[in-house]
Amino acid sequence: MADIIQLLPDHVANQIAAGEVVQRPASVVKELLENAIDAGAEDIKLVVKDAGKTLIQIIDNGKGMSVTDARLCFERHATSKIKSAEDLFNLHTKGFRGEALASIAAIAHVELKTKTEDSTIGTHITIEGSTVTSQEAAVVPTGTTISVKNLFYNIPARRNFLKSNPVETRHIIDEFHRVALAHPQVAFTMIHNGSDVFNLPSSNSRQRIVNVFGGKTNEKLVPVTEETEIVKVEGFVLKPEYAKKSRGEQFFFVNDRFIKSAYLNHAVSAAFEGLVKDGTHPGYFLFLNVDPHSIDINIHPTKTEIKFDDEHSIYAMLRATIKHSLGQFSIAPVIDFNKDMGFETPYEYSKKSPVAPTIEVDSDFNPFQNSPSAKHGGASYKKEKTPAWESLYVGLKEDPIGANNFKDEATSSFIFESEEVTGSLFASDDTKDEGQLTFQIQNKYIVSSIRSGMLVIHQNLAHQRVLYEELLKNMTLQEAVSQQLLFPLQFQFSKPKVALLQTIKEQLEFTGFNFSEIKGEKVEITGIPANVLESSIEGILEQVLSDIENEVPDAGFSQNDLLAKSLAKSLAVKSGTSMSRQEQEHLINQLFACKEPSVSPSNKPVLLTLEAADFDKKFM
Ligand code: ADP
Ligand code: MG
């Protein structure tokens, strides 16, 4: 049989390759915007006509191309961005395949004008279906302008498959957003059919998001920031109440590249669990920075999917960090938009000068007393500033902003029965003024009457939730009250434990611990959190260390989160502890001042409700 295999001519090969890279006008927009970014442009203009079907033009003020490069850039596998296969794992550019321009030139009429800084005359090239139709010198500004006209003019099937103009425009805007959000310092303009669609000045990330999605977005943003050895995360999530049925505002960027990842999206959803209604999706703008060696971008033709070496740690870290932020920043005031903001957190660490903790201990202090600041403020705590540890017990009324923000539907709709109490079976003297609202069963549960029936609260889990949120806040605010000890406490721990303790020393100090020595096998403590018994300190540290040891998967987890969980577990009022009525009520108030009152830090239910209607059925 005669030989039948032959090599395809370049223009055919290019057309086939174009099928992968260029699916629609938006694909061209993406590739050209990325080239402009890679060229170091500070100002990029996108001009579109008829949803890109007639014209897509990108004007940049980047570094431009020499005459030879201008000709070569349309060849397949022509790239200035990588030289060897190893470079694929050390990418600092958007492009690297050298395929985009070749593909685009195979299926459209393309015009290129470009000039470098150091030449006075630029180049003007036109190319149609992979064939150069003209090349001449031209007087043009430094930078590059590429115009892509009549996309798919030579592939009618593809052209006919394009969707309506509104749909294709939507796709273009999506791509434009992705690039614009990833590069806030670059100015972008988009003009469609002669009118300005977007005009985005150079700015920071927060302002860019607001400029793209509108002024109202600012108050919806909750900052997220965390850095571990494998990944640095910055950005924002949208407050839970803005979760949407559609998956609109969900953006992951890895090393400034927009990517899609169902797995990481799941991590975010997991962090929002219990805070958003079923069937709605939280919004987010998350910027991950990783070592380029730890990812593979070359697994998908449009480079929107990537492979991480250590996906599991990133997952765990993302989830914990976002949970933390939701706990912390929900009550933060909206930042003044005219100030410089970037990713700064509402708590301005930088402006805070270190304050020596006041050494004032109230030995009579009862953590479950109502309004401790009122009763004890004058005696031992400064009144104007609620000490952090004590503020664990500050009542609902004193937390006017945060109380309701994050409660899910179920819990925020509880109405406590507080009227028309006509005397009760168990009324006792100390409650006769207000009527009995709560009582304790088996020294384990607190039961309260609510309008629809009955509320049962697990006292230990409820207190864990209260302490956990407070501890996280202390760690972020970095101001806790410490009781200074007359005689330092000394403990022996194993060397690895002491080394571990060293790594969490700082965070522990934000909760009120003071260490005078952590070395070898010895730990010496001169200050402990207010309201914690000296005798329980060793047990607490043991517990914290073993929790950290057992739960941290490598470096991927937020230590603050773990630490807060662990301390909350150690410090919470135990099952089996009898609580006075005020203590019970106070705990309930505290609980409902929490962001997430219905689950414990370890995700167990904290409360349940029994409906009166269900009781009725039992009595028939
Ligand atoms: P890649 O981006 O993968 O390298 P492209 O086909 O998109 O491949 O571009 C080929 C080359 O053309 C690039 O490597 C770059 O050197 C050059 N180039 C493309 N667009 C521009 C631009 N806007 N400014 C300067 N150089 C450009
Ligand atoms: Mg490119």
Short mmCIF file of C-alpha atoms in Angstrom, two decimals, residues 13-481:
data_model
loop_
_atom_site.label_atom_id
_atom_site.label_comp_id
_atom_site.label_asym_id
_atom_site.label_seq_id
_atom_site.Cartn_x
_atom_site.Cartn_y
_atom_site.Cartn_z
CA ALA A 13 -2.33 23.08 11.72
CA ASN A 14 -2.88 26.60 13.02
CA GLN A 15 -6.57 26.45 12.25
CA ILE A 16 -6.89 23.20 14.14
CA ALA A 17 -4.95 24.61 17.07
CA ALA A 18 -7.17 27.68 17.00
CA GLY A 19 -10.14 25.46 17.74
CA GLU A 20 -8.63 24.75 21.15
CA VAL A 21 -7.51 28.23 22.06
CA VAL A 22 -10.19 30.35 20.43
CA GLN A 23 -13.73 29.24 21.08
CA ARG A 24 -15.38 32.61 20.91
CA PRO A 25 -14.56 36.34 20.82
CA ALA A 26 -14.01 36.28 24.57
CA SER A 27 -11.11 33.85 24.12
CA VAL A 28 -9.37 36.38 21.89
CA VAL A 29 -9.96 39.10 24.44
CA LYS A 30 -8.43 36.95 27.15
CA GLU A 31 -5.31 36.08 25.16
CA LEU A 32 -4.69 39.63 24.00
CA LEU A 33 -5.24 41.14 27.44
CA GLU A 34 -2.81 38.64 28.88
CA ASN A 35 -0.21 39.49 26.27
CA ALA A 36 -0.55 43.16 27.16
CA ILE A 37 -0.07 42.37 30.84
CA ASP A 38 2.95 40.22 30.05
CA ALA A 39 4.36 43.15 28.07
CA GLY A 40 4.27 45.24 31.24
CA ALA A 41 1.52 47.61 30.13
CA GLU A 42 0.19 50.06 32.70
CA ASP A 43 -2.73 51.16 30.62
CA ILE A 44 -4.83 48.80 28.51
CA LYS A 45 -7.76 49.68 26.33
CA LEU A 46 -10.21 47.15 24.92
CA VAL A 47 -12.39 48.19 22.01
CA VAL A 48 -15.13 45.84 20.89
CA LYS A 49 -17.70 46.00 18.10
CA ASP A 50 -20.71 43.71 17.76
CA ALA A 51 -19.78 41.55 20.70
CA GLY A 52 -16.35 41.05 19.18
CA LYS A 53 -17.71 39.49 16.03
CA THR A 54 -16.66 42.48 13.92
CA LEU A 55 -13.76 43.91 15.90
CA ILE A 56 -11.67 43.23 18.96
CA GLN A 57 -8.90 45.73 19.47
CA ILE A 58 -6.44 45.97 22.31
CA ILE A 59 -4.22 48.98 22.77
CA ASP A 60 -1.43 48.74 25.32
CA ASN A 61 1.49 50.86 26.41
CA GLY A 62 3.73 47.90 27.13
CA LYS A 63 7.20 47.23 25.88
CA GLY A 64 6.22 46.63 22.23
CA MET A 65 8.05 44.44 19.71
CA SER A 66 11.03 44.82 17.40
CA VAL A 67 10.53 44.42 13.64
CA THR A 68 11.67 40.81 13.69
CA ASP A 69 9.61 39.92 16.74
CA ALA A 70 6.55 41.54 15.20
CA ARG A 71 6.86 39.16 12.30
CA LEU A 72 7.77 36.15 14.38
CA CYS A 73 5.04 36.48 16.98
CA PHE A 74 2.48 34.98 14.56
CA GLU A 75 4.46 31.76 14.14
CA ARG A 76 3.28 28.76 16.08
CA HIS A 77 5.36 28.00 19.18
CA ALA A 78 6.91 31.42 18.93
CA THR A 79 7.25 32.82 22.42
CA SER A 80 9.59 35.05 24.36
CA LYS A 81 8.35 33.68 27.66
CA ILE A 82 9.93 30.28 28.07
CA LYS A 83 13.09 28.72 26.69
CA SER A 84 13.08 25.20 28.09
CA ALA A 85 10.66 22.69 29.56
CA GLU A 86 11.87 23.50 33.08
CA ASP A 87 10.65 27.06 32.64
CA LEU A 88 7.12 25.68 32.61
CA PHE A 89 7.47 25.26 36.34
CA ASN A 90 8.80 28.69 36.99
CA LEU A 91 6.26 30.83 35.18
CA HIS A 92 5.88 34.50 35.94
CA THR A 93 3.94 35.33 32.80
CA LYS A 94 0.39 34.64 31.68
CA GLY A 95 1.38 33.19 28.32
CA PHE A 96 3.98 30.57 27.54
CA ARG A 97 2.66 28.40 24.71
CA GLY A 98 3.35 30.76 21.85
CA GLU A 99 0.08 29.68 20.28
CA ALA A 100 -2.39 32.48 20.75
CA LEU A 101 -1.34 34.89 18.04
CA ALA A 102 -0.71 32.09 15.54
CA SER A 103 -4.17 30.68 16.26
CA ILE A 104 -5.91 34.02 16.07
CA ALA A 105 -4.15 34.96 12.84
CA ALA A 106 -5.35 31.70 11.30
CA ILE A 107 -9.03 32.52 11.71
CA ALA A 108 -9.34 36.31 11.45
CA HIS A 109 -8.05 39.44 9.78
CA VAL A 110 -5.36 40.70 12.11
CA GLU A 111 -3.55 43.99 12.18
CA LEU A 112 -0.57 44.66 14.43
CA LYS A 113 1.05 47.99 15.18
CA THR A 114 3.93 47.99 17.57
CA LYS A 115 7.02 49.89 18.63
CA THR A 116 9.61 49.48 21.34
CA GLU A 117 10.82 52.28 23.57
CA ASP A 118 14.27 52.50 22.00
CA SER A 119 13.23 52.67 18.35
CA THR A 120 11.76 55.71 16.68
CA ILE A 121 9.85 53.89 14.00
CA GLY A 122 7.43 51.06 14.61
CA THR A 123 6.04 48.20 12.56
CA HIS A 124 2.64 47.71 10.96
CA ILE A 125 1.72 44.20 9.82
CA THR A 126 -1.52 42.81 8.43
CA ILE A 127 -2.16 39.09 8.28
CA GLU A 128 -5.14 37.06 7.06
CA GLY A 129 -5.64 33.35 7.50
CA SER A 130 -1.98 32.92 8.52
CA THR A 131 -0.70 34.81 5.46
CA VAL A 132 1.08 38.13 5.88
CA THR A 133 -0.58 40.56 3.46
CA SER A 134 1.50 43.63 4.25
CA GLN A 135 4.37 44.82 6.40
CA GLU A 136 5.63 48.36 6.61
CA ALA A 137 7.30 50.84 8.92
CA ALA A 138 4.88 53.12 10.72
CA VAL A 139 4.86 56.02 13.12
CA VAL A 140 3.14 54.65 16.22
CA PRO A 141 3.49 55.17 19.97
CA THR A 142 5.49 52.78 22.12
CA GLY A 143 3.42 49.72 22.88
CA THR A 144 1.23 47.44 20.86
CA THR A 145 -2.14 47.66 19.20
CA ILE A 146 -3.68 44.49 17.87
CA SER A 147 -6.94 44.53 15.95
CA VAL A 148 -8.76 41.30 15.27
CA LYS A 149 -11.50 41.66 12.67
CA ASN A 150 -14.10 39.27 11.31
CA LEU A 151 -13.37 36.40 13.62
CA PHE A 152 -13.98 32.95 12.06
CA TYR A 153 -14.43 34.59 8.63
CA ASN A 154 -12.95 31.44 7.09
CA ILE A 155 -14.75 28.92 9.30
CA PRO A 156 -18.47 29.58 8.72
CA ALA A 157 -19.50 26.70 10.97
CA ARG A 158 -17.77 28.30 13.94
CA ARG A 159 -19.12 31.70 13.12
CA ASN A 160 -22.66 30.36 12.94
CA PHE A 161 -22.26 28.73 16.28
CA LEU A 162 -21.60 31.98 18.05
CA LYS A 163 -24.33 33.00 20.45
CA SER A 164 -26.35 36.21 20.38
CA ASN A 165 -24.53 39.50 20.91
CA PRO A 166 -25.63 39.90 24.53
CA VAL A 167 -24.35 36.43 25.37
CA GLU A 168 -21.01 36.90 23.63
CA THR A 169 -20.64 40.33 25.22
CA ARG A 170 -21.26 38.78 28.62
CA HIS A 171 -18.42 36.34 27.98
CA ILE A 172 -16.12 39.17 26.96
CA ILE A 173 -16.97 41.15 30.07
CA ASP A 174 -16.29 38.09 32.21
CA GLU A 175 -12.81 37.74 30.76
CA PHE A 176 -12.21 41.44 31.08
CA HIS A 177 -13.19 41.29 34.76
CA ARG A 178 -10.90 38.39 35.46
CA VAL A 179 -7.86 40.13 34.08
CA ALA A 180 -8.81 43.50 35.54
CA LEU A 181 -9.36 42.07 39.01
CA ALA A 182 -6.06 40.24 38.95
CA HIS A 183 -4.18 43.43 38.05
CA PRO A 184 -5.65 46.36 39.95
CA GLN A 185 -2.54 48.47 39.48
CA VAL A 186 -3.08 48.45 35.70
CA ALA A 187 -5.62 50.91 34.29
CA PHE A 188 -8.25 49.35 32.01
CA THR A 189 -10.89 50.77 29.72
CA MET A 190 -13.49 48.89 27.77
CA ILE A 191 -15.45 50.44 24.95
CA HIS A 192 -18.27 48.59 23.23
CA ASN A 193 -19.88 49.92 20.04
CA GLY A 194 -18.47 53.35 20.76
CA SER A 195 -19.52 53.74 24.39
CA ASP A 196 -17.54 53.34 27.58
CA VAL A 197 -18.48 50.21 29.45
CA PHE A 198 -15.72 50.26 32.05
CA ASN A 199 -13.18 52.82 33.01
CA LEU A 200 -10.97 51.44 35.73
CA PRO A 201 -8.16 53.63 37.01
CA SER A 202 -5.04 52.15 38.54
CA SER A 203 -5.92 51.30 42.15
CA ASN A 204 -5.71 48.68 44.85
CA SER A 205 -7.56 45.44 45.00
CA ARG A 206 -10.50 46.59 47.06
CA GLN A 207 -11.10 49.66 44.93
CA ARG A 208 -10.83 47.61 41.77
CA ILE A 209 -13.51 45.22 42.99
CA VAL A 210 -15.74 48.15 43.85
CA ASN A 211 -15.06 49.88 40.53
CA VAL A 212 -15.99 46.73 38.68
CA PHE A 213 -19.00 45.64 40.71
CA GLY A 214 -20.32 48.95 41.96
CA GLY A 215 -20.15 51.15 45.06
CA LYS A 216 -22.43 48.97 47.16
CA THR A 217 -19.89 46.16 47.02
CA ASN A 218 -17.57 47.86 49.48
CA GLU A 219 -19.68 47.19 52.52
CA LYS A 220 -20.19 43.57 51.54
CA LEU A 221 -16.50 42.69 51.60
CA VAL A 222 -14.89 40.81 54.44
CA PRO A 223 -11.09 40.81 54.22
CA VAL A 224 -9.29 37.50 54.24
CA THR A 225 -5.59 37.24 54.83
CA GLU A 226 -3.26 34.47 55.88
CA GLU A 227 0.22 33.34 55.11
CA THR A 228 1.73 29.92 55.57
CA GLU A 229 4.80 28.30 54.13
CA ILE A 230 3.01 26.91 51.12
CA VAL A 231 0.53 29.62 50.27
CA LYS A 232 -0.28 33.23 50.91
CA VAL A 233 -3.94 34.15 50.70
CA GLU A 234 -5.33 37.65 50.44
CA GLY A 235 -8.61 39.01 49.27
CA PHE A 236 -12.20 39.17 50.29
CA VAL A 237 -15.28 37.09 50.76
CA LEU A 238 -18.75 38.56 50.53
CA LYS A 239 -20.74 38.56 53.74
CA PRO A 240 -23.00 35.52 53.95
CA GLU A 241 -26.18 37.51 53.53
CA TYR A 242 -25.09 38.37 50.00
CA ALA A 243 -24.81 34.77 48.88
CA LYS A 244 -26.57 34.27 45.58
CA LYS A 245 -28.42 31.57 43.73
CA SER A 246 -26.08 32.03 40.78
CA ARG A 247 -22.38 31.55 41.07
CA GLY A 248 -21.61 35.05 39.83
CA GLU A 249 -18.94 36.62 41.97
CA GLN A 250 -16.56 33.77 42.59
CA PHE A 251 -12.97 34.43 41.75
CA PHE A 252 -9.83 32.50 42.52
CA PHE A 253 -6.55 33.88 41.33
CA VAL A 254 -3.36 31.93 41.65
CA ASN A 255 -0.24 33.99 41.09
CA ASP A 256 -2.41 36.64 39.42
CA ARG A 257 -4.04 34.18 37.06
CA PHE A 258 -7.77 33.53 37.19
CA ILE A 259 -8.43 29.84 37.69
CA LYS A 260 -11.39 27.57 38.17
CA SER A 261 -11.25 25.00 40.91
CA ALA A 262 -14.23 23.04 42.10
CA TYR A 263 -12.11 21.68 44.93
CA LEU A 264 -11.09 25.05 46.34
CA ASN A 265 -14.58 26.36 45.78
CA HIS A 266 -15.71 23.57 48.03
CA ALA A 267 -13.30 24.77 50.71
CA VAL A 268 -14.92 28.20 50.62
CA SER A 269 -18.41 26.74 50.73
CA ALA A 270 -17.39 24.62 53.69
CA ALA A 271 -16.27 27.74 55.53
CA PHE A 272 -19.69 29.28 54.90
CA GLU A 273 -21.55 26.18 55.98
CA GLY A 274 -24.45 27.02 58.21
CA LEU A 275 -24.22 30.70 57.31
CA VAL A 276 -25.83 30.69 53.89
CA LYS A 277 -29.12 29.24 52.74
CA ASP A 278 -29.09 25.96 50.89
CA GLY A 279 -28.80 26.46 47.18
CA THR A 280 -27.03 29.81 47.46
CA HIS A 281 -23.36 30.41 46.82
CA PRO A 282 -21.06 32.76 48.66
CA GLY A 283 -19.12 35.32 46.65
CA TYR A 284 -15.36 35.64 46.92
CA PHE A 285 -12.28 37.28 45.47
CA LEU A 286 -9.33 35.26 46.66
CA PHE A 287 -5.78 35.81 45.59
CA LEU A 288 -3.47 32.90 46.27
CA ASN A 289 0.24 33.17 45.91
CA VAL A 290 2.28 30.02 45.71
CA ASP A 291 5.75 29.05 44.61
CA PRO A 292 5.48 28.60 40.81
CA HIS A 293 7.32 25.30 41.22
CA SER A 294 4.42 23.94 43.24
CA ILE A 295 1.83 24.24 40.47
CA ASP A 296 1.34 22.98 36.94
CA ILE A 297 -0.50 25.38 34.65
CA ASN A 298 0.04 23.38 31.52
CA ILE A 299 -2.87 20.99 31.93
CA HIS A 300 -5.58 22.89 30.10
CA PRO A 301 -5.51 24.74 26.75
CA THR A 302 -7.03 27.91 28.13
CA LYS A 303 -4.86 27.74 31.26
CA THR A 304 -7.83 28.13 33.59
CA GLU A 305 -7.23 24.93 35.47
CA ILE A 306 -4.08 24.20 37.35
CA LYS A 307 -2.69 21.41 39.44
CA PHE A 308 -1.34 22.10 42.92
CA ASP A 309 1.28 19.91 44.59
CA ASP A 310 -0.35 20.29 47.95
CA GLU A 311 -4.01 20.79 47.30
CA HIS A 312 -5.17 19.33 50.59
CA SER A 313 -3.23 21.73 52.74
CA ILE A 314 -4.44 24.65 50.67
CA TYR A 315 -7.99 23.42 51.11
CA ALA A 316 -7.70 23.15 54.88
CA MET A 317 -5.99 26.48 55.18
CA LEU A 318 -8.52 28.29 53.01
CA ARG A 319 -11.43 26.92 54.93
CA ALA A 320 -9.97 27.78 58.31
CA THR A 321 -8.88 31.25 57.24
CA ILE A 322 -12.23 32.17 55.80
CA LYS A 323 -14.04 30.86 58.84
CA HIS A 324 -11.80 32.97 60.97
CA SER A 325 -12.41 36.07 58.87
CA LEU A 326 -16.14 35.58 58.94
CA GLY A 327 -15.95 35.32 62.70
CA GLN A 328 -13.74 38.34 63.03
CA PHE A 329 -14.64 40.89 60.49
CA SER A 330 -18.36 40.66 60.32
CA ILE A 331 -18.65 43.38 62.89
CA ALA A 332 -15.88 45.55 61.56
CA PRO A 333 -16.96 48.95 60.34
CA VAL A 334 -16.82 49.60 56.64
CA ILE A 335 -13.50 51.15 55.84
CA ASP A 336 -13.40 54.69 54.60
CA PHE A 337 -13.03 54.25 50.93
CA ASN A 338 -10.88 57.28 50.35
CA LYS A 339 -8.15 56.10 52.62
CA ASP A 340 -5.48 53.84 51.27
CA MET A 341 -6.71 50.38 51.86
CA GLY A 342 -5.39 47.53 49.81
CA PHE A 343 -5.80 44.41 51.81
CA GLU A 344 -5.43 46.05 55.14
CA THR A 345 -7.53 44.67 57.91
CA PRO A 346 -9.97 46.93 59.72
CA TYR A 347 -7.92 46.55 62.85
CA GLU A 348 -4.94 48.68 62.15
CA TYR A 349 -2.07 46.82 63.70
CA SER A 350 0.41 49.31 62.41
CA LYS A 351 -1.01 52.22 64.33
CA LYS A 352 -1.10 50.37 67.56
CA SER A 353 1.70 50.93 70.02
CA PRO A 354 2.31 48.16 72.49
CA VAL A 355 0.39 48.63 75.72
CA ALA A 356 1.54 47.00 78.92
CA PRO A 357 -1.27 44.94 80.37
CA THR A 358 -2.72 46.32 83.58
CA ILE A 359 -2.06 44.15 86.57
CA GLU A 360 -5.38 44.14 88.26
CA VAL A 361 -7.02 40.98 89.38
CA ASP A 362 -10.47 40.65 90.79
CA SER A 363 -10.53 37.53 92.88
CA ASP A 364 -14.28 37.74 93.35
CA PHE A 365 -14.98 38.02 89.70
CA ASN A 366 -17.79 35.79 88.61
CA PRO A 367 -17.68 35.20 84.91
CA PHE A 368 -21.37 34.47 84.73
CA GLN A 369 -22.54 37.56 86.47
CA ASN A 370 -24.70 39.85 84.39
CA SER A 371 -22.96 42.95 83.11
CA PRO A 372 -19.63 42.42 84.79
CA SER A 373 -18.28 45.67 83.46
CA ALA A 374 -20.95 47.57 85.29
CA LYS A 375 -20.56 45.70 88.52
CA HIS A 376 -16.84 45.30 88.59
CA GLY A 377 -15.65 48.03 86.33
CA GLY A 378 -14.89 50.52 89.04
CA ALA A 379 -13.37 47.98 91.32
CA SER A 380 -10.74 46.30 89.28
CA TYR A 381 -11.05 46.81 85.56
CA LYS A 382 -10.78 50.02 83.68
CA LYS A 383 -14.25 50.92 82.63
CA GLU A 384 -13.68 52.64 79.33
CA LYS A 385 -11.94 49.71 77.78
CA THR A 386 -13.44 46.33 78.33
CA PRO A 387 -10.55 44.00 78.92
CA ALA A 388 -10.52 41.33 76.32
CA TRP A 389 -10.84 38.30 78.48
CA GLU A 390 -13.51 39.81 80.60
CA SER A 391 -15.44 40.83 77.56
CA LEU A 392 -16.21 37.17 77.06
CA TYR A 393 -18.98 37.83 79.44
CA VAL A 394 -20.27 41.14 78.29
CA GLY A 395 -23.95 40.92 77.52
CA LEU A 396 -25.81 41.10 74.27
CA LYS A 397 -26.87 44.69 74.77
CA GLU A 398 -23.30 45.82 74.81
CA ASP A 399 -22.61 44.34 71.42
CA PRO A 400 -25.00 46.34 69.33
CA ILE A 401 -23.36 45.85 65.99
CA GLY A 402 -22.45 42.27 65.67
CA ALA A 403 -25.30 40.57 67.35
CA ASN A 404 -27.50 39.85 64.43
CA ASN A 405 -25.25 39.98 61.46
CA PHE A 406 -24.50 36.38 61.01
CA LYS A 407 -27.20 34.44 62.61
CA ASP A 408 -28.79 32.04 60.27
CA GLU A 409 -32.47 32.20 59.73
CA ALA A 410 -33.33 29.60 62.28
CA THR A 411 -31.65 31.20 65.22
CA SER A 412 -32.29 34.83 64.50
CA SER A 413 -35.99 34.21 64.43
CA PHE A 414 -36.20 32.98 68.00
CA ILE A 415 -38.43 35.13 70.05
CA PHE A 416 -37.82 34.75 73.72
CA GLU A 417 -40.91 34.66 75.81
CA SER A 418 -40.56 37.57 78.12
CA GLU A 419 -44.06 38.88 78.56
CA GLU A 420 -47.05 37.78 80.50
CA VAL A 421 -45.26 35.50 82.86
CA THR A 422 -48.02 34.53 85.22
CA GLY A 423 -45.90 32.84 87.83
CA SER A 424 -44.51 29.42 87.41
CA LEU A 425 -44.19 26.15 89.22
CA PHE A 426 -40.57 26.75 90.01
CA ALA A 427 -40.53 30.43 90.65
CA SER A 428 -38.07 31.37 93.32
CA ASP A 429 -37.35 34.62 95.11
CA ASP A 430 -34.45 35.86 93.08
CA THR A 431 -36.40 35.71 89.86
CA LYS A 432 -39.76 36.98 90.84
CA ASP A 433 -39.15 40.36 89.27
CA GLU A 434 -38.48 39.11 85.81
CA GLY A 435 -40.15 35.75 85.80
CA GLN A 436 -38.34 32.53 85.26
CA LEU A 437 -36.95 32.29 81.79
CA THR A 438 -34.47 29.45 82.05
CA PHE A 439 -33.61 26.42 84.09
CA GLN A 440 -30.98 23.75 84.05
CA ILE A 441 -31.49 20.04 83.66
CA GLN A 442 -28.95 17.43 84.75
CA ASN A 443 -26.47 20.26 85.21
CA LYS A 444 -25.88 19.90 81.50
CA TYR A 445 -28.62 21.57 79.52
CA ILE A 446 -30.21 24.96 79.83
CA VAL A 447 -33.82 25.04 78.87
CA SER A 448 -35.65 28.19 77.97
CA SER A 449 -39.13 28.94 76.87
CA ILE A 450 -39.47 30.56 73.46
CA ARG A 451 -42.61 31.62 71.69
CA SER A 452 -42.80 28.60 69.44
CA GLY A 453 -42.01 26.14 72.20
CA MET A 454 -38.82 25.29 73.97
CA LEU A 455 -35.14 25.85 73.45
CA VAL A 456 -32.59 23.40 74.77
CA ILE A 457 -28.98 24.53 74.96
CA HIS A 458 -25.95 22.39 75.65
CA GLN A 459 -24.13 24.48 78.23
CA ASN A 460 -20.63 23.23 77.53
CA LEU A 461 -20.87 23.53 73.75
CA ALA A 462 -22.56 26.90 74.01
CA HIS A 463 -19.81 28.27 76.20
CA GLN A 464 -17.20 26.86 73.83
CA ARG A 465 -18.77 28.84 71.00
CA VAL A 466 -18.76 32.03 73.07
CA LEU A 467 -15.14 31.61 74.15
CA TYR A 468 -13.98 30.57 70.70
CA GLU A 469 -15.26 33.71 69.02
CA GLU A 470 -13.86 35.87 71.77
CA LEU A 471 -10.46 34.21 71.63
CA LEU A 472 -10.23 34.61 67.89
CA LYS A 473 -11.08 38.26 68.30
CA ASN A 474 -8.38 38.69 70.93
CA MET A 475 -5.81 37.10 68.71
CA THR A 476 -6.69 39.44 65.90
CA LEU A 477 -6.98 42.55 68.01
CA GLN A 478 -3.84 41.52 69.83
CA GLU A 479 -4.93 42.94 73.09
CA ALA A 480 -5.77 40.67 75.95
CA VAL A 481 -5.78 41.14 79.67
#
